[in-house]
Amino acid sequence: MKAAVYYENGGPEVLKYEDAPDPQVHPKGVIIRVEAIAIEGGDTLNRWRGPLITHPHIVGYQAAGEIIEVGAEVDHLHVGQKVATLNSAGSHAALRAVPARNCWVIPDGFDVQKAAAIPVTFGTADDCLFEFGRLQKGETVLVQAGASGVGVAAIQLAKRAGAGLILATASSDERLEKLKRLGLDHGINYSTHDVASEVMRLTDNKGANVIVDSVGGPTLQGSINSLAYRGRVSMVGAAGREPMVVDVGSMMGGNRSLSGVFLGAEVGTDRVHNNIQRLIDLAAAGELEVVIDRVFPLAQAAAAHAYIESRAAVGRVVMVP
Ligand SMILES: NC(=O)c1ccc[n+]([C@@H]2O[C@H](COP(=O)([O-])OP(=O)(O)OC[C@H]3O[C@@H](n4cnc5c(N)ncnc54)[C@H](OP(=O)(O)O)[C@@H]3O)[C@@H](O)[C@H]2O)c1
């Protein structure tokens, strides 16, 4: 099969489009013919500094396509079904082996590219807001990196849940503008404004009740400084690629909390599995929008990763084998 592989960590240029061995089916898994690969923020981070668990390594969490082989112990999936899949690696390829547990059936007629982009982004955003953030109707939400894959999902899910005020940050006004139609009330351009001061100004000094932070580093300190009394930060990523050194001194007095969120730790549970299927079904029914910024051929994986790192993309970049 064809795949985008790398032999060493580094920038987008380490990705090479080559022949690689076809994956073998596991008794508890399936093989899909990949039709769409959604490039996750974690894929670019893994390419940059993640372990190469295979040599050469095929990176990538999310891909969707058609099942072409089913393991002997799998009885709820069949050849010919279209599924969205999630695994710790292996999305950047024409074929992919995944555990049957990490497959979600794509409703008939729903766009496979959009389905590919749902499990990690919407599943994670949903857990950040509700399972760990305990968002209540009418509360104020701040989404750091609102134009990211997780960010565009979080803005929409917060809006659907009846959040009172939805704030988000991004590196430019142009990026923030594109989030308004998804439910954003006020954008904060962190290149020109201090985030915590702006959150306090926009909330009458009350702060944000729930904050989704997938950037980390100094941004996480800004999130802590933006919290309301009893506010909750869901710390879910390290897109900023800087050390997570923060001062949590203000948490106690304000009865505030900071939760780490890792979808992968619970993706095998019925709770998360069923939640992701629910989110796919909602998107297929037109109730959530999957924002796809650009589509590249898999042969141009290096260019696709470089485009993401140029910070021009809003939502997801997808590749097609
Ligand atoms: N824990 C989990 O379960 C989980 C699940 C999903 C994702 N994640 C993590 O969450 C993070 C975001 O994922 P994603 O898929 O939403 O990412 P993405 O779509 O690639 O977007 C990342 C965003 O981060 C912002 N950013 C800030 N500093 C950056 C920097 N130095 N380099 C690149 N981008 C920077 C950029 O927006 P601006 O230019 O507007 O700042 C960019 O759009 C990643 O660290 C990922 O690993 C974790």
mmCIF file of C-alpha atoms and ligand atoms in Angstrom, residues 39-42 44-45 120-121 124 145 147-151 169-172 175 190 214-215 236-241 261-264 308 311 313 315-316, ligand 1:
data_model
loop_
_atom_site.group_PDB
_atom_site.id
_atom_site.type_symbol
_atom_site.label_atom_id
_atom_site.label_comp_id
_atom_site.label_asym_id
_atom_site.label_seq_id
_atom_site.Cartn_x
_atom_site.Cartn_y
_atom_site.Cartn_z
ATOM 1 C CA ILE A 39 -4.925 15.368 10.379
ATOM 2 C CA GLU A 40 -5.055 15.898 14.143
ATOM 3 C CA GLY A 41 -3.061 18.401 16.171
ATOM 4 C CA GLY A 42 -1.577 15.340 17.885
ATOM 5 C CA THR A 44 1.828 17.088 13.951
ATOM 6 C CA LEU A 45 3.106 16.908 17.552
ATOM 7 C CA VAL A 120 -11.163 13.055 18.359
ATOM 8 C CA THR A 121 -12.243 16.665 17.889
ATOM 9 C CA THR A 124 -12.629 15.571 23.165
ATOM 10 C CA ALA A 145 -7.322 28.209 20.123
ATOM 11 C CA ALA A 147 -9.955 27.957 15.294
ATOM 12 C CA SER A 148 -8.358 24.567 16.049
ATOM 13 C CA GLY A 149 -10.064 21.250 15.385
ATOM 14 C CA VAL A 150 -11.005 20.866 19.056
ATOM 15 C CA GLY A 151 -11.880 24.590 19.231
ATOM 16 C CA THR A 169 -8.907 33.117 21.334
ATOM 17 C CA ALA A 170 -6.901 32.934 18.093
ATOM 18 C CA SER A 171 -3.750 34.440 16.597
ATOM 19 C CA SER A 172 -5.596 36.793 14.229
ATOM 20 C CA ARG A 175 -9.417 33.571 12.186
ATOM 21 C CA TYR A 190 -4.071 37.035 21.747
ATOM 22 C CA SER A 214 -5.568 22.746 24.159
ATOM 23 C CA VAL A 215 -2.545 25.064 23.916
ATOM 24 C CA VAL A 236 -6.335 18.996 27.035
ATOM 25 C CA GLY A 237 -3.298 19.681 24.877
ATOM 26 C CA ALA A 238 0.070 21.193 24.230
ATOM 27 C CA ALA A 239 -0.346 22.797 20.793
ATOM 28 C CA GLY A 240 1.843 25.704 21.909
ATOM 29 C CA ARG A 241 4.763 23.262 22.347
ATOM 30 C CA VAL A 261 -8.458 15.499 29.911
ATOM 31 C CA PHE A 262 -7.251 12.604 27.732
ATOM 32 C CA LEU A 263 -9.828 11.034 25.438
ATOM 33 C CA GLY A 264 -7.590 8.043 24.723
ATOM 34 C CA ILE A 308 -1.394 23.319 9.247
ATOM 35 C CA ARG A 311 -1.532 28.523 11.231
ATOM 36 C CA ALA A 313 -6.221 26.401 8.761
ATOM 37 C CA GLY A 315 -10.973 23.479 11.612
ATOM 38 C CA ARG A 316 -9.610 20.355 9.944
HETATM 39 N N1 LIG B 1 -5.902 15.063 25.445
HETATM 40 C C1 LIG B 1 -6.649 14.672 24.427
HETATM 41 O O1 LIG B 1 -7.435 13.731 24.530
HETATM 42 C C2 LIG B 1 -6.550 15.434 23.139
HETATM 43 C C3 LIG B 1 -7.485 15.250 22.126
HETATM 44 C C4 LIG B 1 -7.405 16.048 20.993
HETATM 45 C C5 LIG B 1 -6.378 16.963 20.851
HETATM 46 N N2 LIG B 1 -5.461 17.071 21.844
HETATM 47 C C6 LIG B 1 -4.381 18.043 21.759
HETATM 48 O O2 LIG B 1 -4.955 19.334 21.638
HETATM 49 C C7 LIG B 1 -4.099 20.171 20.867
HETATM 50 C C8 LIG B 1 -4.895 20.781 19.745
HETATM 51 O O3 LIG B 1 -5.364 19.772 18.875
HETATM 52 P P1 LIG B 1 -6.169 20.169 17.565
HETATM 53 O O4 LIG B 1 -6.352 18.958 16.780
HETATM 54 O O5 LIG B 1 -7.347 20.964 17.940
HETATM 55 O O6 LIG B 1 -5.064 21.119 16.883
HETATM 56 P P2 LIG B 1 -5.082 21.931 15.520
HETATM 57 O O7 LIG B 1 -6.398 21.817 14.866
HETATM 58 O O8 LIG B 1 -3.875 21.543 14.765
HETATM 59 O O9 LIG B 1 -4.940 23.438 16.026
HETATM 60 C C9 LIG B 1 -3.944 23.843 16.925
HETATM 61 C C10 LIG B 1 -4.102 25.353 17.133
HETATM 62 O O10 LIG B 1 -3.283 25.754 18.210
HETATM 63 C C11 LIG B 1 -2.933 27.114 18.032
HETATM 64 N N3 LIG B 1 -1.523 27.260 18.410
HETATM 65 C C12 LIG B 1 -1.065 27.972 19.451
HETATM 66 N N4 LIG B 1 0.267 27.902 19.535
HETATM 67 C C13 LIG B 1 0.680 27.117 18.515
HETATM 68 C C14 LIG B 1 1.956 26.691 18.071
HETATM 69 N N5 LIG B 1 3.092 27.048 18.684
HETATM 70 N N6 LIG B 1 2.020 25.889 16.978
HETATM 71 C C15 LIG B 1 0.889 25.502 16.337
HETATM 72 N N7 LIG B 1 -0.358 25.889 16.713
HETATM 73 C C16 LIG B 1 -0.465 26.693 17.802
HETATM 74 C C17 LIG B 1 -3.181 27.456 16.570
HETATM 75 O O11 LIG B 1 -4.212 28.452 16.503
HETATM 76 P P3 LIG B 1 -3.858 30.013 16.541
HETATM 77 O O12 LIG B 1 -2.853 30.273 15.452
HETATM 78 O O13 LIG B 1 -5.140 30.692 16.316
HETATM 79 O O14 LIG B 1 -3.269 30.227 17.909
HETATM 80 C C18 LIG B 1 -3.704 26.175 15.949
HETATM 81 O O15 LIG B 1 -4.798 26.368 15.108
HETATM 82 C C19 LIG B 1 -2.934 19.300 20.443
HETATM 83 O O16 LIG B 1 -1.892 19.484 21.369
HETATM 84 C C20 LIG B 1 -3.484 17.883 20.562
HETATM 85 O O17 LIG B 1 -2.476 16.932 20.799
HETATM 86 C C21 LIG B 1 -5.528 16.330 22.976
#
